[in-house]
mmCIF file of C-alpha atoms in Angstrom:
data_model
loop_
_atom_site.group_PDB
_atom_site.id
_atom_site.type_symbol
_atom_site.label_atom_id
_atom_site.label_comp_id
_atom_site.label_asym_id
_atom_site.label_seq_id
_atom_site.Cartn_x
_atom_site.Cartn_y
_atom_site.Cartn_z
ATOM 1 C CA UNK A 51 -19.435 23.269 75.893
ATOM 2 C CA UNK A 52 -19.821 26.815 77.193
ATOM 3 C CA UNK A 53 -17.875 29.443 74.616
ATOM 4 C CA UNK A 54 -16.795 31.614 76.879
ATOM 5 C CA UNK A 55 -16.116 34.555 73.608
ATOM 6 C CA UNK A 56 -15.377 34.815 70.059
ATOM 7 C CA UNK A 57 -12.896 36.814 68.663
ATOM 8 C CA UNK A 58 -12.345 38.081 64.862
ATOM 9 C CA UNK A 59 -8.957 39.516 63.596
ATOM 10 C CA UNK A 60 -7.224 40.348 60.734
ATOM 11 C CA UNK A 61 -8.542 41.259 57.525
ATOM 12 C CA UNK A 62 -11.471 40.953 54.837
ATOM 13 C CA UNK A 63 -12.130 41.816 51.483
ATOM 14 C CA UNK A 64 -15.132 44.278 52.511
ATOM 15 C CA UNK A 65 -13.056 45.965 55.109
ATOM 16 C CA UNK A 66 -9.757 48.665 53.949
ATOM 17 C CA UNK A 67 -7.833 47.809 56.768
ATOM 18 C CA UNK A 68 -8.273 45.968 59.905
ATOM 19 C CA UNK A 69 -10.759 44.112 61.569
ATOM 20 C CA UNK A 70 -11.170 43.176 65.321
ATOM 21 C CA UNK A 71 -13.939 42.644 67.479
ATOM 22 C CA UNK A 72 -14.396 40.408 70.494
ATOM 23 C CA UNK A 73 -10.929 39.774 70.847
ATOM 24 C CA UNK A 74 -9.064 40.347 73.637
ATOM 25 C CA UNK A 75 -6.385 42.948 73.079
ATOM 26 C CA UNK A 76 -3.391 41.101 74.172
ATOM 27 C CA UNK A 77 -4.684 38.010 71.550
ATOM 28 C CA UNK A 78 -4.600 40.458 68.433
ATOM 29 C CA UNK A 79 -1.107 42.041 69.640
ATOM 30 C CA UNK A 80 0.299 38.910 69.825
ATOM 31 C CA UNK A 81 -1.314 37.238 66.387
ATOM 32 C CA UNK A 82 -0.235 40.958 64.953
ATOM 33 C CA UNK A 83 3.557 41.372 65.657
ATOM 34 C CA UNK A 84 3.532 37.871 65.154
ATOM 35 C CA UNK A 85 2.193 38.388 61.476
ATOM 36 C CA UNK A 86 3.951 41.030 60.363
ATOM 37 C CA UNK A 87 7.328 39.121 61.080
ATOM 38 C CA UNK A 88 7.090 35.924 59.517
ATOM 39 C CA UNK A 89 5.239 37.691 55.956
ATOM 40 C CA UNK A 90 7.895 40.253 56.139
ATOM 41 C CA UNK A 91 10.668 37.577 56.179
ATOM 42 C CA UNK A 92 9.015 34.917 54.017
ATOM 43 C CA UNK A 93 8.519 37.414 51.119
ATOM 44 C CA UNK A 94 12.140 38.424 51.563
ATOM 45 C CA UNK A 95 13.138 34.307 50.621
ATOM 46 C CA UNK A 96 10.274 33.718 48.192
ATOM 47 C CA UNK A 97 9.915 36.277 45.126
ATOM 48 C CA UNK A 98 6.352 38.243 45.176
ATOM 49 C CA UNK A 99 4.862 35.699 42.661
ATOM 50 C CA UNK A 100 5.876 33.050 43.981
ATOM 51 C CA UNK A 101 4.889 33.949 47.820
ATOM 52 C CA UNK A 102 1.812 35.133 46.483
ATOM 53 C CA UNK A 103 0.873 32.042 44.567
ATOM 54 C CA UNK A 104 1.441 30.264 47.480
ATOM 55 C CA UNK A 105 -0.338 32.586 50.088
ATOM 56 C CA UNK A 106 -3.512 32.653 48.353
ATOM 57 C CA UNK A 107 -3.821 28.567 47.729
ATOM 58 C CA UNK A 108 -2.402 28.244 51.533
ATOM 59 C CA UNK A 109 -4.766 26.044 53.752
ATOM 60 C CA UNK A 110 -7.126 26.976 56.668
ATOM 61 C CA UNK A 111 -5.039 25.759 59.828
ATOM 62 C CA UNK A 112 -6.105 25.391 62.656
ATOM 63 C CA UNK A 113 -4.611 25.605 66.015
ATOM 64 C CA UNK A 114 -4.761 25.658 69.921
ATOM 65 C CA UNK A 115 -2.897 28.447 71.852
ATOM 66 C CA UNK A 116 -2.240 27.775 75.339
ATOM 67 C CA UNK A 117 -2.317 30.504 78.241
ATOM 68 C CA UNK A 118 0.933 30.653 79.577
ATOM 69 C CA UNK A 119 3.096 33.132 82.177
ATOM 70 C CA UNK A 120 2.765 35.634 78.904
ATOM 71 C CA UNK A 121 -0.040 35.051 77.271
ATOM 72 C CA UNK A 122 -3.276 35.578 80.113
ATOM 73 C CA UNK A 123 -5.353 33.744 77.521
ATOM 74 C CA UNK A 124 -5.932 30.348 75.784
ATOM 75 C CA UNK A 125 -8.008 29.774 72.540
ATOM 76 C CA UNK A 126 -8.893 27.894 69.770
ATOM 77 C CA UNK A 127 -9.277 29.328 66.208
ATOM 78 C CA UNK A 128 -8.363 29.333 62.319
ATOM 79 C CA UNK A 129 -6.378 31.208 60.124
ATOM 80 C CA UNK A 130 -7.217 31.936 56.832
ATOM 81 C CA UNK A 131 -5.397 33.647 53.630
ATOM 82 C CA UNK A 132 -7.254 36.929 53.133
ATOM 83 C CA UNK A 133 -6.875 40.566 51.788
ATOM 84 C CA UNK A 134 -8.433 44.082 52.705
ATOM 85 C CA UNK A 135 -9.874 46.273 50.124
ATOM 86 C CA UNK A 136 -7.351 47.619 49.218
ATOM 87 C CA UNK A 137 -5.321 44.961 48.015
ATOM 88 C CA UNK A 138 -3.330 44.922 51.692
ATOM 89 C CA UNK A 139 -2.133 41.200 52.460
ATOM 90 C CA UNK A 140 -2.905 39.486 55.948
ATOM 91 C CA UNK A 141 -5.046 36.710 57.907
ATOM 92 C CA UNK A 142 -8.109 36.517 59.147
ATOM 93 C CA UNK A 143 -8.265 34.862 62.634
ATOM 94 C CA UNK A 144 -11.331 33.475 64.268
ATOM 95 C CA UNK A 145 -11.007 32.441 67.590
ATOM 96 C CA UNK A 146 -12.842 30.776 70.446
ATOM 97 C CA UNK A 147 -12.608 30.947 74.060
ATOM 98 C CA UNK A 148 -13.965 28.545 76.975
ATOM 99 C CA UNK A 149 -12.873 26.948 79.484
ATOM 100 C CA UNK A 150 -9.630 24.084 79.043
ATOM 101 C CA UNK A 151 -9.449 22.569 82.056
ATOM 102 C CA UNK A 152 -11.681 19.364 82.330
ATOM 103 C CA UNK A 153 -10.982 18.996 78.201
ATOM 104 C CA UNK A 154 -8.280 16.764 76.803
ATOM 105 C CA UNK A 155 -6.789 16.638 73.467
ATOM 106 C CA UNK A 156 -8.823 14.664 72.186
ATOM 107 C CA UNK A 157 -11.732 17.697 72.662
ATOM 108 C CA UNK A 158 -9.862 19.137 70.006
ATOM 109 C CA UNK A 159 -10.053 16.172 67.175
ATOM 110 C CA UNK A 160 -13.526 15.074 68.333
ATOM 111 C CA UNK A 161 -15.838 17.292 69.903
ATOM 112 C CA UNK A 162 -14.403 20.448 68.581
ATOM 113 C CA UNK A 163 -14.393 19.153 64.907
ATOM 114 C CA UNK A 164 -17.665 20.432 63.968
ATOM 115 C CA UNK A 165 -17.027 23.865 65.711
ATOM 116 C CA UNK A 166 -13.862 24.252 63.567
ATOM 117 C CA UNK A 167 -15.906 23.279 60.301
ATOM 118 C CA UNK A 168 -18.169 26.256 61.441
ATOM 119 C CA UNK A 169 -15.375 28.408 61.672
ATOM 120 C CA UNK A 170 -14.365 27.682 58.262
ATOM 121 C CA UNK A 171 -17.477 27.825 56.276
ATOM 122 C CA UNK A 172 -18.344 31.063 57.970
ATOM 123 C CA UNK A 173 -14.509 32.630 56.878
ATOM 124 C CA UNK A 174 -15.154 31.559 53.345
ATOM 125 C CA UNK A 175 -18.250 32.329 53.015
ATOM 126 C CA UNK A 176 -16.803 35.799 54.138
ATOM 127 C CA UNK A 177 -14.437 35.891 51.928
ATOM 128 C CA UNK A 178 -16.642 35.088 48.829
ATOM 129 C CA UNK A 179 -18.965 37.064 49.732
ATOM 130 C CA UNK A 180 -17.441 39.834 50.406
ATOM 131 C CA UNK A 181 -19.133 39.844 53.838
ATOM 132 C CA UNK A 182 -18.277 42.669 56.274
ATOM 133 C CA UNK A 183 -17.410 41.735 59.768
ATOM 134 C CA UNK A 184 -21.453 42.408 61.283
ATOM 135 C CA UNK A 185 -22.453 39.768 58.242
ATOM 136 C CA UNK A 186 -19.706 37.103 59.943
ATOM 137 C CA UNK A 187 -20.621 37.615 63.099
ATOM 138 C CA UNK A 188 -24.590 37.385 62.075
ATOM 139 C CA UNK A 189 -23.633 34.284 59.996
ATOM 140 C CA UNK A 190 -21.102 32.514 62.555
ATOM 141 C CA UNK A 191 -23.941 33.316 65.259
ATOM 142 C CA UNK A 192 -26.984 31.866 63.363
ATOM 143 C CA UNK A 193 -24.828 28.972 62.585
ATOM 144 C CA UNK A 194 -24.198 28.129 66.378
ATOM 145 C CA UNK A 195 -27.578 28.509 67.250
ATOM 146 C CA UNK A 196 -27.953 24.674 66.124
ATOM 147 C CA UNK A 197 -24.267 23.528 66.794
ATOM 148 C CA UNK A 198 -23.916 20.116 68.245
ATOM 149 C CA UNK A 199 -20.543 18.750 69.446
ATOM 150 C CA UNK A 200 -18.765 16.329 67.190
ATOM 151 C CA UNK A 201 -19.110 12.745 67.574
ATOM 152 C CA UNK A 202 -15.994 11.496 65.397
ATOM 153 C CA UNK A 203 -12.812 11.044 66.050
ATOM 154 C CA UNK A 204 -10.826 13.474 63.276
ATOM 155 C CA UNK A 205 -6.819 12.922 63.230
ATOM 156 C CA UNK A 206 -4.838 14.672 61.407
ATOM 157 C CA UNK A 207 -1.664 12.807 60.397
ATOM 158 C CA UNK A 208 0.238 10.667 62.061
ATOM 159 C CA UNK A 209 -0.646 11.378 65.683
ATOM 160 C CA UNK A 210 1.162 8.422 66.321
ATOM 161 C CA UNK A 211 4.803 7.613 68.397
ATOM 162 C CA UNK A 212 6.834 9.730 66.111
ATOM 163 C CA UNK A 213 4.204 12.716 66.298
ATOM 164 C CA UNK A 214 4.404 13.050 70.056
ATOM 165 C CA UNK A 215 8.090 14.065 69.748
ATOM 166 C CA UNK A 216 6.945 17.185 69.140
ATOM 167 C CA UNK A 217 6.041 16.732 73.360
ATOM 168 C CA UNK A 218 9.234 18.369 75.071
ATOM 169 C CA UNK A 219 7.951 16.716 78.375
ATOM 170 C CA UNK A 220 6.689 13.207 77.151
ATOM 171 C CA UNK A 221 8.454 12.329 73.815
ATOM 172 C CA UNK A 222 7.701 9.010 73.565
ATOM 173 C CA UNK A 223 4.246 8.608 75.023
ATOM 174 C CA UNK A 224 1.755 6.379 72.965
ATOM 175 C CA UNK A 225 -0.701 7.722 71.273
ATOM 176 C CA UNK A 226 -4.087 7.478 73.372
ATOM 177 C CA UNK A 227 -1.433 8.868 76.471
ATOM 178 C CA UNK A 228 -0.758 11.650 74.111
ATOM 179 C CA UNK A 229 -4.691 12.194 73.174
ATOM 180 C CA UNK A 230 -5.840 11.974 77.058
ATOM 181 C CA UNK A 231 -3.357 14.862 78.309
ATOM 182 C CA UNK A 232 -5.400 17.956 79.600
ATOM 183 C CA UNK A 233 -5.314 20.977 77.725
ATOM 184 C CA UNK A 234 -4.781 23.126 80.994
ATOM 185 C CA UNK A 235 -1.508 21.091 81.519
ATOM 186 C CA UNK A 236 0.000 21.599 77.541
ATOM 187 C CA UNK A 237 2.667 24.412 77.038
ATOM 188 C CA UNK A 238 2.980 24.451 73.237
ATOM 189 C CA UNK A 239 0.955 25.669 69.961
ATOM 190 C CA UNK A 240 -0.766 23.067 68.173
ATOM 191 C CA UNK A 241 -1.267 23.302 64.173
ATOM 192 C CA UNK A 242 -3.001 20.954 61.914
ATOM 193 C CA UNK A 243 -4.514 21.231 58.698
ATOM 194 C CA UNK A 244 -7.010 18.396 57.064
ATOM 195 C CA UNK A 245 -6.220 19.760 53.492
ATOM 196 C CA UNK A 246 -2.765 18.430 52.133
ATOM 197 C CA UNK A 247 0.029 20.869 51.416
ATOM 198 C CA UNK A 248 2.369 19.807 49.185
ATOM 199 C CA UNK A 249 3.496 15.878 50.231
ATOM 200 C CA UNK A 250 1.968 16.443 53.523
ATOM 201 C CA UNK A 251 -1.387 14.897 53.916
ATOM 202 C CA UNK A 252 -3.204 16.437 57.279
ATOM 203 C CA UNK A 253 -0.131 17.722 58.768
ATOM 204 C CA UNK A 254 -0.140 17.731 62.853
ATOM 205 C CA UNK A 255 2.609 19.864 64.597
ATOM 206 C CA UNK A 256 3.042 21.112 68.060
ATOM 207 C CA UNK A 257 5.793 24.028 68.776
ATOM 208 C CA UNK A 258 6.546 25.765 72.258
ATOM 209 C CA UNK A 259 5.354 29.644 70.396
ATOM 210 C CA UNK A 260 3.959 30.435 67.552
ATOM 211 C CA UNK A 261 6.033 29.460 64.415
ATOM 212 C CA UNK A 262 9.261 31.357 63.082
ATOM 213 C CA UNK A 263 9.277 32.585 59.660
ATOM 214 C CA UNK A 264 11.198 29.666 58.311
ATOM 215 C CA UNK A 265 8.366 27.381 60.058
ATOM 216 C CA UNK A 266 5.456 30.218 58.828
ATOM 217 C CA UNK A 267 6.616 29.466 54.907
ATOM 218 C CA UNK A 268 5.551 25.746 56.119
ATOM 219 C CA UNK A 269 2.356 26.704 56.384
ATOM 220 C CA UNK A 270 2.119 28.414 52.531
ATOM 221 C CA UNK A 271 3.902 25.727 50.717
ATOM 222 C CA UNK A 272 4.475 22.480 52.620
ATOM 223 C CA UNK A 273 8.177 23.390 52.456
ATOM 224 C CA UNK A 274 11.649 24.930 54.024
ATOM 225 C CA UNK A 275 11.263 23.380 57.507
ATOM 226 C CA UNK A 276 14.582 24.173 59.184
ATOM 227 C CA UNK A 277 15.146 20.576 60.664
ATOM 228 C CA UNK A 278 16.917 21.682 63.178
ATOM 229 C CA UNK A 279 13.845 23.510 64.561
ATOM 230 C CA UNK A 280 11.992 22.619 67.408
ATOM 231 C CA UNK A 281 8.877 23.027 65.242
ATOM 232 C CA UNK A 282 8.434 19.688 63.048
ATOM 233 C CA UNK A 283 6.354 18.942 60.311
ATOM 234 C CA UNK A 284 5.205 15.391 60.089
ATOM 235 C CA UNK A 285 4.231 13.679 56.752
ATOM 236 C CA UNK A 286 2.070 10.769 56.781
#
């Protein structure tokens, strides 16, 4: 697998305020506005403790963002709980670019596992370390020097019949159909997490944009899914 670039956004413990280098403009805009929405909103439901209790024990997710007629580019990545310097609440994103179109999903539970569990150890090592973006992007480089493809398949949970409803076009395909679509041809976000947030173990979902703030206090607690959302949760 060629990476075409890698992108870091958001914020870090080393840094007073924002962070981005390598990626693309339009990426951070996007991953910004979208930011600033859902925290404003989901501290305005959850008191500050509370929100912050659950912000800071919130899992790594990862995801898959599709180009589309607004968005000129596609990439992988993580997000991860973080804080500036000065105390200033937001996410740090790392993402990857390369080319999607002779990769399935599949690519993304199998091959791409590893490159994911880079991605994460570098972030927390970041974050522990109070590491300033040059030391990430030292680390995350030395790291891929010997990077080698996963061999194993890694689901989260269930990718099974009831999963793929989250597939506008094909809701009942079976599973391997589901795992064998191109990523070139997909029009919606993918999230999954292999920690387990509240009675969710590994939670899978796939949503047309990037999640409301109803669907963004999923990812600190596990809870408030509006089910009449296009954006499902699915528990194993």
């Amino acid at each position: 697998m060629s990476l075409i670039r890698v992108g870091i956004y958001g914020k870090l413990p080393a840094h007073p305020d924002f962070i981005s280098d390598g990626m693309h403009t339009d990426i951070s805009n996007e991953l910004y506005e979208w930011i600033q929405s859902v925290m404003y909103y989901s501290r305005e439901r959850l008191e500050d403790n509370q929100w912050l209790s659950a912000y800071l024990v919130s899992p790594i997710w990862r995801m898959f963002v599709p180009e589309n007629e607004t968005r000129a580019h596609g990439w992988i990545g993580i997000m991860v709980p973080s804080v500036d310097a000065i105390g200033r609440y937001f996410p740090l994103f790392i993402a990857f670019e390369t080319e999607f179109k002779a990769l399935t999903v599949e690519w993304l539970f199998k091959e791409a596992t590893d490159l994911f569990e880079v991605m994460e150890e570098v972030a927390m090592n970041a974050l522990q370390q109070q590491l300033n973006v040059s030391q990430l992007k030292s680390l995350l480089a030395n790291k891929l020097e010997d990077f080698n493809l996963g061999q194993k398949l890694v689901l989260p949970n269930p990718l099974n019949s009831e999963a793929l409803e989250f597939s506008c076009e094909q809701p009942s395909t079976s599973n391997d159909a589901f795992l064998q679509q191109p990523l070139a041809q997909l029009d919606g976000v993918f999230w999954w997490t292999l920690s387990d947030i509240n009675k969710y173990q590994k939670p899978f979902f796939k949503c047309r944009a990037l999640p409301t703030s109803n669907e963004y206090e999923f990812l600190l607690t596990g809870t408030a899914v509006n089910t009449q959302s296009k954006h499902k949760a699915m528990q194993s």
